[in-house]
PDB file of C-alpha atoms in Angstrom:
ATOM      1  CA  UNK B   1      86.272 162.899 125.122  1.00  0.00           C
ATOM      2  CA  UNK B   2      83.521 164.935 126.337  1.00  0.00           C
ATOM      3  CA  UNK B   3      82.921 168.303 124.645  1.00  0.00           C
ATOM      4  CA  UNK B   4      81.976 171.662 126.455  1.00  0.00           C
ATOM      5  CA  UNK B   5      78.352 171.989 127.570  1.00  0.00           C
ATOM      6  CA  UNK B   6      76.328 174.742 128.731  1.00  0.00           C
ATOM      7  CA  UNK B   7      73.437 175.096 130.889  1.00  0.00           C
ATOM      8  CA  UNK B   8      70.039 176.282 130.624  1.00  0.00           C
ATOM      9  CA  UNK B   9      69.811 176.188 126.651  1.00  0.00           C
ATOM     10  CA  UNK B  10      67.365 179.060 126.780  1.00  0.00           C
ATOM     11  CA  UNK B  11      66.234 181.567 129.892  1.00  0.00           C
ATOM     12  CA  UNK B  12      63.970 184.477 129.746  1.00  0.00           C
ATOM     13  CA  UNK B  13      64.272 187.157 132.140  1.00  0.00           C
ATOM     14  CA  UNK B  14      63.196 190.742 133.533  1.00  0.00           C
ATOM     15  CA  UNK B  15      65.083 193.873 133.341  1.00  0.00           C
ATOM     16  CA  UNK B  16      66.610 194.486 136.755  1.00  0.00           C
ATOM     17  CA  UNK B  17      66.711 190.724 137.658  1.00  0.00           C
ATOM     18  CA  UNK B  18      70.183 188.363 138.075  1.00  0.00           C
ATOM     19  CA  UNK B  19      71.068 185.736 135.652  1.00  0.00           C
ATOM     20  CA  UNK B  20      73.797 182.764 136.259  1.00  0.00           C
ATOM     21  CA  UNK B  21      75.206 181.094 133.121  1.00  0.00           C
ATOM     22  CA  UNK B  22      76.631 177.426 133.930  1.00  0.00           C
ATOM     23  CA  UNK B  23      79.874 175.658 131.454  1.00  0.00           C
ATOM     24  CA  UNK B  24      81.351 172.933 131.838  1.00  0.00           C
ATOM     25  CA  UNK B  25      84.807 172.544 129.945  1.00  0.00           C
ATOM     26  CA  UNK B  26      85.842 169.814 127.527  1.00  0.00           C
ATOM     27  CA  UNK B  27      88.105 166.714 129.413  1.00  0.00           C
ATOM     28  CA  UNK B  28      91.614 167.832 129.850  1.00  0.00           C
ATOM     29  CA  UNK B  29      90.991 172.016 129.428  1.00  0.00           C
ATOM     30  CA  UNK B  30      91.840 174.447 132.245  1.00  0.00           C
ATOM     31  CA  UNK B  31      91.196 177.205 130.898  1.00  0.00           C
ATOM     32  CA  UNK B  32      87.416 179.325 130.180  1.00  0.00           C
ATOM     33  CA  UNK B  33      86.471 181.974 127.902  1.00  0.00           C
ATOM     34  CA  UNK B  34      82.968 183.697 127.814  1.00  0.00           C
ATOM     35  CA  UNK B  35      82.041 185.619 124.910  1.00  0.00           C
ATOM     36  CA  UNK B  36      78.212 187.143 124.429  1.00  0.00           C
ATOM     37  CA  UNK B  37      76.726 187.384 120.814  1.00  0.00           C
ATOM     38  CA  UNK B  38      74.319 189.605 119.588  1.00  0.00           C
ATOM     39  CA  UNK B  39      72.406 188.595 117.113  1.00  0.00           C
ATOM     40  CA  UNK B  40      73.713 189.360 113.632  1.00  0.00           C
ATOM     41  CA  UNK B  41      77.205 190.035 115.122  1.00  0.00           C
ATOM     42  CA  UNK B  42      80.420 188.191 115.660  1.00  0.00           C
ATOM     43  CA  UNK B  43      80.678 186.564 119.579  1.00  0.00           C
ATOM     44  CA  UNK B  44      82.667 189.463 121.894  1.00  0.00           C
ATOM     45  CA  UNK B  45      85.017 188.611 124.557  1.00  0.00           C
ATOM     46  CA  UNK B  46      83.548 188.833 128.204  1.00  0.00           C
ATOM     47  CA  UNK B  47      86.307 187.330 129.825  1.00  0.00           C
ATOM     48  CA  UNK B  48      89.033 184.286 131.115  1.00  0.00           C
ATOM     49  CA  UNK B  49      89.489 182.323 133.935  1.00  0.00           C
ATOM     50  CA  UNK B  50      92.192 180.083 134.896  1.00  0.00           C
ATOM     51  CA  UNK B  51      92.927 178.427 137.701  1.00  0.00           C
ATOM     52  CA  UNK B  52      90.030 179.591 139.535  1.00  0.00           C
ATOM     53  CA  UNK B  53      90.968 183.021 138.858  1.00  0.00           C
ATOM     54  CA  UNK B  54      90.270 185.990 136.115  1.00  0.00           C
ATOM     55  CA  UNK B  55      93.049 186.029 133.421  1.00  0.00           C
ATOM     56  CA  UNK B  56      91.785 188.784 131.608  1.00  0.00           C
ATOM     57  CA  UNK B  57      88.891 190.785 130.842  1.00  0.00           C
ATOM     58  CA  UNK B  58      87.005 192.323 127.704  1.00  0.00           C
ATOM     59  CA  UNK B  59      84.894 195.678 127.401  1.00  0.00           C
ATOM     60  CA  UNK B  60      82.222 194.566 129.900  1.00  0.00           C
ATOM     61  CA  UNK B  61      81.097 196.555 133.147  1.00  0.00           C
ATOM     62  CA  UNK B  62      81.608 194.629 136.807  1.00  0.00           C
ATOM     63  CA  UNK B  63      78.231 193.491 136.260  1.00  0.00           C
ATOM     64  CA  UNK B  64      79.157 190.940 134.213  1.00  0.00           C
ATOM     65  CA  UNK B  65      81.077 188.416 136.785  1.00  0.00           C
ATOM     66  CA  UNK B  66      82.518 184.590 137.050  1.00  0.00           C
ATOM     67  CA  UNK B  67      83.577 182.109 138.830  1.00  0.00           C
ATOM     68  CA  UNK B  68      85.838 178.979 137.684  1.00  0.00           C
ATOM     69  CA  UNK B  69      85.504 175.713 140.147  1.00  0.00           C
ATOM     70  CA  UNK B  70      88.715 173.298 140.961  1.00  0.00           C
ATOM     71  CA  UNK B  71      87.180 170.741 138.078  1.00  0.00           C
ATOM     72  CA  UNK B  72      87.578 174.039 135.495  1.00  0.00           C
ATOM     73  CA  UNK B  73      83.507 174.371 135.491  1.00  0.00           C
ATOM     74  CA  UNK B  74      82.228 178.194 135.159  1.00  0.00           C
ATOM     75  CA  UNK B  75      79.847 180.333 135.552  1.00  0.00           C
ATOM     76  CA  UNK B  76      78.856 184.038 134.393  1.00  0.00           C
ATOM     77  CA  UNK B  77      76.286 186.074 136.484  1.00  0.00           C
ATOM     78  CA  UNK B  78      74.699 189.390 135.162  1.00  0.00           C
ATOM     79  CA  UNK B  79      73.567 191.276 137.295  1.00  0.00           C
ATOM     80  CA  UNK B  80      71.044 194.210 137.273  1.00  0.00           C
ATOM     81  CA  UNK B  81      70.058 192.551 133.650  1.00  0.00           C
ATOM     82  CA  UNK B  82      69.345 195.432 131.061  1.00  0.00           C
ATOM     83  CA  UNK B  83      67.502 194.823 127.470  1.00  0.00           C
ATOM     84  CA  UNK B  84      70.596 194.807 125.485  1.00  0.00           C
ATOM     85  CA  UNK B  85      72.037 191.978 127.748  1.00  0.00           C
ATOM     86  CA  UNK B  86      69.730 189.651 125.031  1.00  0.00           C
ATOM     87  CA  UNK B  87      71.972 187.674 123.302  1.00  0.00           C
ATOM     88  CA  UNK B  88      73.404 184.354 122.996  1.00  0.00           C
ATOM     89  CA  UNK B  89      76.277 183.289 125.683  1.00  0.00           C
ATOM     90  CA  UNK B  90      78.858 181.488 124.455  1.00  0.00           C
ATOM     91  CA  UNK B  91      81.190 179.768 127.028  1.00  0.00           C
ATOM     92  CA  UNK B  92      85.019 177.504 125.069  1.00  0.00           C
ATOM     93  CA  UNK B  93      87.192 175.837 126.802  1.00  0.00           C
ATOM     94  CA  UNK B  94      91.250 175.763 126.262  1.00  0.00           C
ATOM     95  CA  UNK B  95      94.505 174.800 127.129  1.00  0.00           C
ATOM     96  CA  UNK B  96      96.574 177.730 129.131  1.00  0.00           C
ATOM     97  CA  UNK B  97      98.710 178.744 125.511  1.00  0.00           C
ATOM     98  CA  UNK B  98      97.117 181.995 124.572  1.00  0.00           C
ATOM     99  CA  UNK B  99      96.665 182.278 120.987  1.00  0.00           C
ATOM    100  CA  UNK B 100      94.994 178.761 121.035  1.00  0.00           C
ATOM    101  CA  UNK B 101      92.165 177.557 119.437  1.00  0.00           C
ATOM    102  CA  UNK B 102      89.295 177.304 121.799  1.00  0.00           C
ATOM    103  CA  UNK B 103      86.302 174.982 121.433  1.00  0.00           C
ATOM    104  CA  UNK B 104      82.877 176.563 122.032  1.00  0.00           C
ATOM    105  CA  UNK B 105      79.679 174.960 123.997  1.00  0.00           C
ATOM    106  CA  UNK B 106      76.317 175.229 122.120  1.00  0.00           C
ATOM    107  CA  UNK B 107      75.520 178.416 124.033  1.00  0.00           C
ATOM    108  CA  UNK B 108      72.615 179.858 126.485  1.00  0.00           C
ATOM    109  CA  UNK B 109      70.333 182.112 124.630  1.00  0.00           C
ATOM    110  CA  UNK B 110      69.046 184.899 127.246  1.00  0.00           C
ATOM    111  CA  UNK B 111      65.908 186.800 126.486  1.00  0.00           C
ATOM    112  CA  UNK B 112      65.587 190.040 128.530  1.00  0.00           C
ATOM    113  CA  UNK B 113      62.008 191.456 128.680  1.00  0.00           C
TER     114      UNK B 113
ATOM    115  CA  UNK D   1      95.259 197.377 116.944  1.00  0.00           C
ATOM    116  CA  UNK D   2      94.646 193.862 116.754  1.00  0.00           C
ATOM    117  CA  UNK D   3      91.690 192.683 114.150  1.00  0.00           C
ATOM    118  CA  UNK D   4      90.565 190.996 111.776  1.00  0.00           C
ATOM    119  CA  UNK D   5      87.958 191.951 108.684  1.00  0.00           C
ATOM    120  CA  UNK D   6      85.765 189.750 106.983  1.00  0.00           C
ATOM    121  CA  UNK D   7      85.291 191.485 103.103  1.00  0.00           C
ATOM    122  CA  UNK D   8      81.906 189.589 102.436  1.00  0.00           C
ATOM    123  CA  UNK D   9      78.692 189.823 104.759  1.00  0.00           C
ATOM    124  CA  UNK D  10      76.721 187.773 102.546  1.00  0.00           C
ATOM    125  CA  UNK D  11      77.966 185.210 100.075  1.00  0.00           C
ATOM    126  CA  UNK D  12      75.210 183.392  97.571  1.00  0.00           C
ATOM    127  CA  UNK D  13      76.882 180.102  95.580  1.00  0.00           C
ATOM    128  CA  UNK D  14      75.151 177.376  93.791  1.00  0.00           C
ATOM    129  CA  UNK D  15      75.403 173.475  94.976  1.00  0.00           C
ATOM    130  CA  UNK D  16      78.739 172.290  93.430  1.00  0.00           C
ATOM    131  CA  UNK D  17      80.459 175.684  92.630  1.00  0.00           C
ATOM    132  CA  UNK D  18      83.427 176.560  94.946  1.00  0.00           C
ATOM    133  CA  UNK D  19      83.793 179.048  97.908  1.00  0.00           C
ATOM    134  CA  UNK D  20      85.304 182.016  98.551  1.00  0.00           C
ATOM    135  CA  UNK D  21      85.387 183.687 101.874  1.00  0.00           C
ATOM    136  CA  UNK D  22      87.572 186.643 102.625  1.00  0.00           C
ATOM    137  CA  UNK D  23      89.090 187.482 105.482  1.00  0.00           C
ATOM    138  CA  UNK D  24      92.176 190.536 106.245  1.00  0.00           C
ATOM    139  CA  UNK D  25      93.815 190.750 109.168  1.00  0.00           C
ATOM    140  CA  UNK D  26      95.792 193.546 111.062  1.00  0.00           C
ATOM    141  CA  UNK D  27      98.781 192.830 113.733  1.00  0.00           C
ATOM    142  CA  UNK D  28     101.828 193.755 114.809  1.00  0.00           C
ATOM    143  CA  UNK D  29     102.772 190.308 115.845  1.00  0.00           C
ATOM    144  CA  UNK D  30     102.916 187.107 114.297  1.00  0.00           C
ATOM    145  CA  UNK D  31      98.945 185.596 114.346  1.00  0.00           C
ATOM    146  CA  UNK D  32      97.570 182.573 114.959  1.00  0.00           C
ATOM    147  CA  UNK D  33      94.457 182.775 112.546  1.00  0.00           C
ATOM    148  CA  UNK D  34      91.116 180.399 112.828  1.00  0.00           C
ATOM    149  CA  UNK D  35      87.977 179.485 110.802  1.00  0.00           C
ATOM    150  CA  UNK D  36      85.092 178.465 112.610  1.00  0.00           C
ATOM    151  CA  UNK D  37      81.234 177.642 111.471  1.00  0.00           C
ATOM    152  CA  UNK D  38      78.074 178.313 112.786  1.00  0.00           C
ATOM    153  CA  UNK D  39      75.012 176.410 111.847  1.00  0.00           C
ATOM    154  CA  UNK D  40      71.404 178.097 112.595  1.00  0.00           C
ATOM    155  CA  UNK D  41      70.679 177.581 116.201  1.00  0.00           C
ATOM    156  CA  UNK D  42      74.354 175.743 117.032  1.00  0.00           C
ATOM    157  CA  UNK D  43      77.673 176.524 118.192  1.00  0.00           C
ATOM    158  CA  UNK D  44      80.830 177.258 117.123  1.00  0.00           C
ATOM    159  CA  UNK D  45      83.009 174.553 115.218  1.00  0.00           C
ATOM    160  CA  UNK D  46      86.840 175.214 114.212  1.00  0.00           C
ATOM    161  CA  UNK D  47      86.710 174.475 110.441  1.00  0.00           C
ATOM    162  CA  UNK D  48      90.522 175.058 110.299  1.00  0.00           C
ATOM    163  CA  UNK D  49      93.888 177.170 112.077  1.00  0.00           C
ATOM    164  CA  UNK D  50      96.620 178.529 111.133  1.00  0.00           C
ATOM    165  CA  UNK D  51      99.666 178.673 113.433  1.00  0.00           C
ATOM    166  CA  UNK D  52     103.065 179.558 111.681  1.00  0.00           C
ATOM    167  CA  UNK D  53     103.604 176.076 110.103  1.00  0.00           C
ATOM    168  CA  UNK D  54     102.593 175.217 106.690  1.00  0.00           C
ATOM    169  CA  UNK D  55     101.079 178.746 104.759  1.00  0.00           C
ATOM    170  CA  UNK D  56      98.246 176.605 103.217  1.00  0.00           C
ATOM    171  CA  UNK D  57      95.959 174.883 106.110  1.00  0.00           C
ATOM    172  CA  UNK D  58      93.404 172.066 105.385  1.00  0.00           C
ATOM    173  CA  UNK D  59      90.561 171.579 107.078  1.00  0.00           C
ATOM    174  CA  UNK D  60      87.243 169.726 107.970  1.00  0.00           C
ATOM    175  CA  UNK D  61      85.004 169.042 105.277  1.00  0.00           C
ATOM    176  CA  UNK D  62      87.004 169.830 102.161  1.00  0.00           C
ATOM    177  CA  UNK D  63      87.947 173.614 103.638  1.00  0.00           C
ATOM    178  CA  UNK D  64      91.285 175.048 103.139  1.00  0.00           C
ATOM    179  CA  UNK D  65      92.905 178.506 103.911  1.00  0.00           C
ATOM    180  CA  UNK D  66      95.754 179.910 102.529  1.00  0.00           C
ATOM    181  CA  UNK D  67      98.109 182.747 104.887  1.00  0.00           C
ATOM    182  CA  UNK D  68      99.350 185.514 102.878  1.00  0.00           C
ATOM    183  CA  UNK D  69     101.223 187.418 105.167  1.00  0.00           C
ATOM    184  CA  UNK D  70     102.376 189.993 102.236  1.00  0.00           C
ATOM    185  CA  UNK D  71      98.600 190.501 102.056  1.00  0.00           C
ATOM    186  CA  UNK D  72      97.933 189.963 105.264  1.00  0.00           C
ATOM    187  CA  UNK D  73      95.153 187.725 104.374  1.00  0.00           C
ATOM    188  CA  UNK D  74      93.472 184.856 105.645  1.00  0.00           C
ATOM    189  CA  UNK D  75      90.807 183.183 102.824  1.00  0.00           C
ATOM    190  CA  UNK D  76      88.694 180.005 103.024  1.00  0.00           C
ATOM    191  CA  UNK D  77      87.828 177.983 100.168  1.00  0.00           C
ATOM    192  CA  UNK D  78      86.385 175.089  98.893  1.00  0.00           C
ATOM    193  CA  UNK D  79      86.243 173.562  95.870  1.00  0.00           C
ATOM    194  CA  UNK D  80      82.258 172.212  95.310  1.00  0.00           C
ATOM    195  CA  UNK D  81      79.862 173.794  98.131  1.00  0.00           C
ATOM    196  CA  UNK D  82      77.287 171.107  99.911  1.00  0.00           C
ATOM    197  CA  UNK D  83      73.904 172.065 100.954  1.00  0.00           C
ATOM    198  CA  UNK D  84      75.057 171.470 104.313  1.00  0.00           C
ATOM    199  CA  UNK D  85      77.510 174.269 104.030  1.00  0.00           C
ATOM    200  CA  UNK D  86      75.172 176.785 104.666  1.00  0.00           C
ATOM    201  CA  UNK D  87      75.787 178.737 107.811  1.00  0.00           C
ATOM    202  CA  UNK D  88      77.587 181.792 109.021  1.00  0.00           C
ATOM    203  CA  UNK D  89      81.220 181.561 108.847  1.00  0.00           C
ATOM    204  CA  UNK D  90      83.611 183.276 111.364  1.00  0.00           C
ATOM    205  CA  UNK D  91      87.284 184.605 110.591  1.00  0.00           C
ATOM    206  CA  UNK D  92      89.095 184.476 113.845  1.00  0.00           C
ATOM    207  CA  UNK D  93      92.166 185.850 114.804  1.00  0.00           C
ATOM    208  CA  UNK D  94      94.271 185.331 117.916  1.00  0.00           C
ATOM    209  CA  UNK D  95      98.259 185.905 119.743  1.00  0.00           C
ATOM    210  CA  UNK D  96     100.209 184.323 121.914  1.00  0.00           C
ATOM    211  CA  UNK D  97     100.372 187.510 124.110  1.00  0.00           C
ATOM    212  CA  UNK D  98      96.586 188.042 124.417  1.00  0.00           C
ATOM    213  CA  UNK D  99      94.210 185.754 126.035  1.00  0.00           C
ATOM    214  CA  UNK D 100      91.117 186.301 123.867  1.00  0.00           C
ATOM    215  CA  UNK D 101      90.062 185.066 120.418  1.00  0.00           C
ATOM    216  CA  UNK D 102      88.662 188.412 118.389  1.00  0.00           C
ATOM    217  CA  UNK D 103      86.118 188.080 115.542  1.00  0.00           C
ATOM    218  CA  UNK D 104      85.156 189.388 112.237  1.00  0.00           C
ATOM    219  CA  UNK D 105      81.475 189.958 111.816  1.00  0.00           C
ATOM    220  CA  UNK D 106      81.105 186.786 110.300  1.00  0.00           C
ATOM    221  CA  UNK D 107      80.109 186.167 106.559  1.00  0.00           C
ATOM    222  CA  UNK D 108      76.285 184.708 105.618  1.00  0.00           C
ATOM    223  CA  UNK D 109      76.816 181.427 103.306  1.00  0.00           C
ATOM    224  CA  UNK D 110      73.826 180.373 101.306  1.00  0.00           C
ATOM    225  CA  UNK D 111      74.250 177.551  98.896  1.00  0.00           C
ATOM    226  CA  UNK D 112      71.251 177.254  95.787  1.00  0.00           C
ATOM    227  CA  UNK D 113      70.326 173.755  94.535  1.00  0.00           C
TER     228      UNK D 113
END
């Protein structure tokens, strides 16, 4: 069984510039979460996809975007990047039940200078 | 309001002493609750959940949790701490009528030889 991975491990980037955040979910999931955590703080809801489409959606502005592919792969693009977009970028993978327990990727850490 | 609150941001035990992490949570509906780790540098790993069956939940790695729903309280524990236990330490609550996962701000474990 092959657990959730996440692509680059590490990115720095400008203030102003775009940013896309690749996942790819554990065998047998359909369903993506993306959470961002600051550091020294618990990881925050961004949002959900399933089924190519966005399930749900936490305190973020439209910056923050997604896209889920027919093999349950994600991405999340920031755009317009701003200094407090520094964090670490979680992305878990799930079965549709809500409530479930979802199983986290090792993260993208994003530097914004 | 839906969340959860972790009662200890640091906690400082010595090699072979047992655990205590507390964790309350607030709903109006029936949770499902979650523990989940974080090493330095790593993801997230589900130490343990809790979803309506048996009140006292075991775990990876000699964790257990007992729900209280009187109290309305979630705790790890474990009996003799390991080096290797050091690492932050997320209470994590979640319903069948939401999508997301939401936090606590996590609690600091630091075990002393």
């Amino acid at each position: 069984e092959t657990g959730v991975t996440q692509s680059p491990t590490h990115l720095i980037k400008t203030r102003g510039q775009q940013v896309t955040l690749r996942c790819s979910s554990q065998s047998g999931h359909n369903t993506v979460s993306w959470y961002q955590q600051a550091l020294g703080q618990g990881p925050q809801f961004i949002f959900q996809y399933y089924r190519e489409e966005e399930n749900g959606r936490g305190n973020f502005p439209p910056r923050f975007s997604g896209l889920q592919f027919p093999n349950y792969s994600s991405e999340l693009n920031v755009n317009a990047l701003e200094l407090d977009d520094s964090a670490l970028y979680l992305c878990a993978s799930s079965f549709r039940l809500a409530g479930d327990e979802q199983y986290f990727g090792p993260g993208t850490r994003l530097t914004v200078t | 309001a839906q969340s959860v609150t972790q009662l200890d941001s640091h906690v400082s035990v010595s090699e072979g002493t047992p655990v205590l992490l507390r964790c309350n949570y607030s709903s109006s509906y029936s949770p499902s609750l979650f523990w989940y780790v974080q090493h330095p540098n790593k993801g997230l790993q589900l130490l343990l959940k809790y979803t309506s069956a048996a009140t006292l939940v075991k775990g990876i790695n000699g964790f257990e949790a007992e729900f209280k729903k009187s109290e309305t309280s979630f705790h790890l524990t474990k009996p003799s701490a390991h080096m290797s236990d050091a690492a932050e330490y997320f209470c994590v609550v979640g319903f069948l009528n939401d999508y997301k996962l939401s936090f606590g701000a996590g609690t600091t474990v630091t075990v002393r030889a």
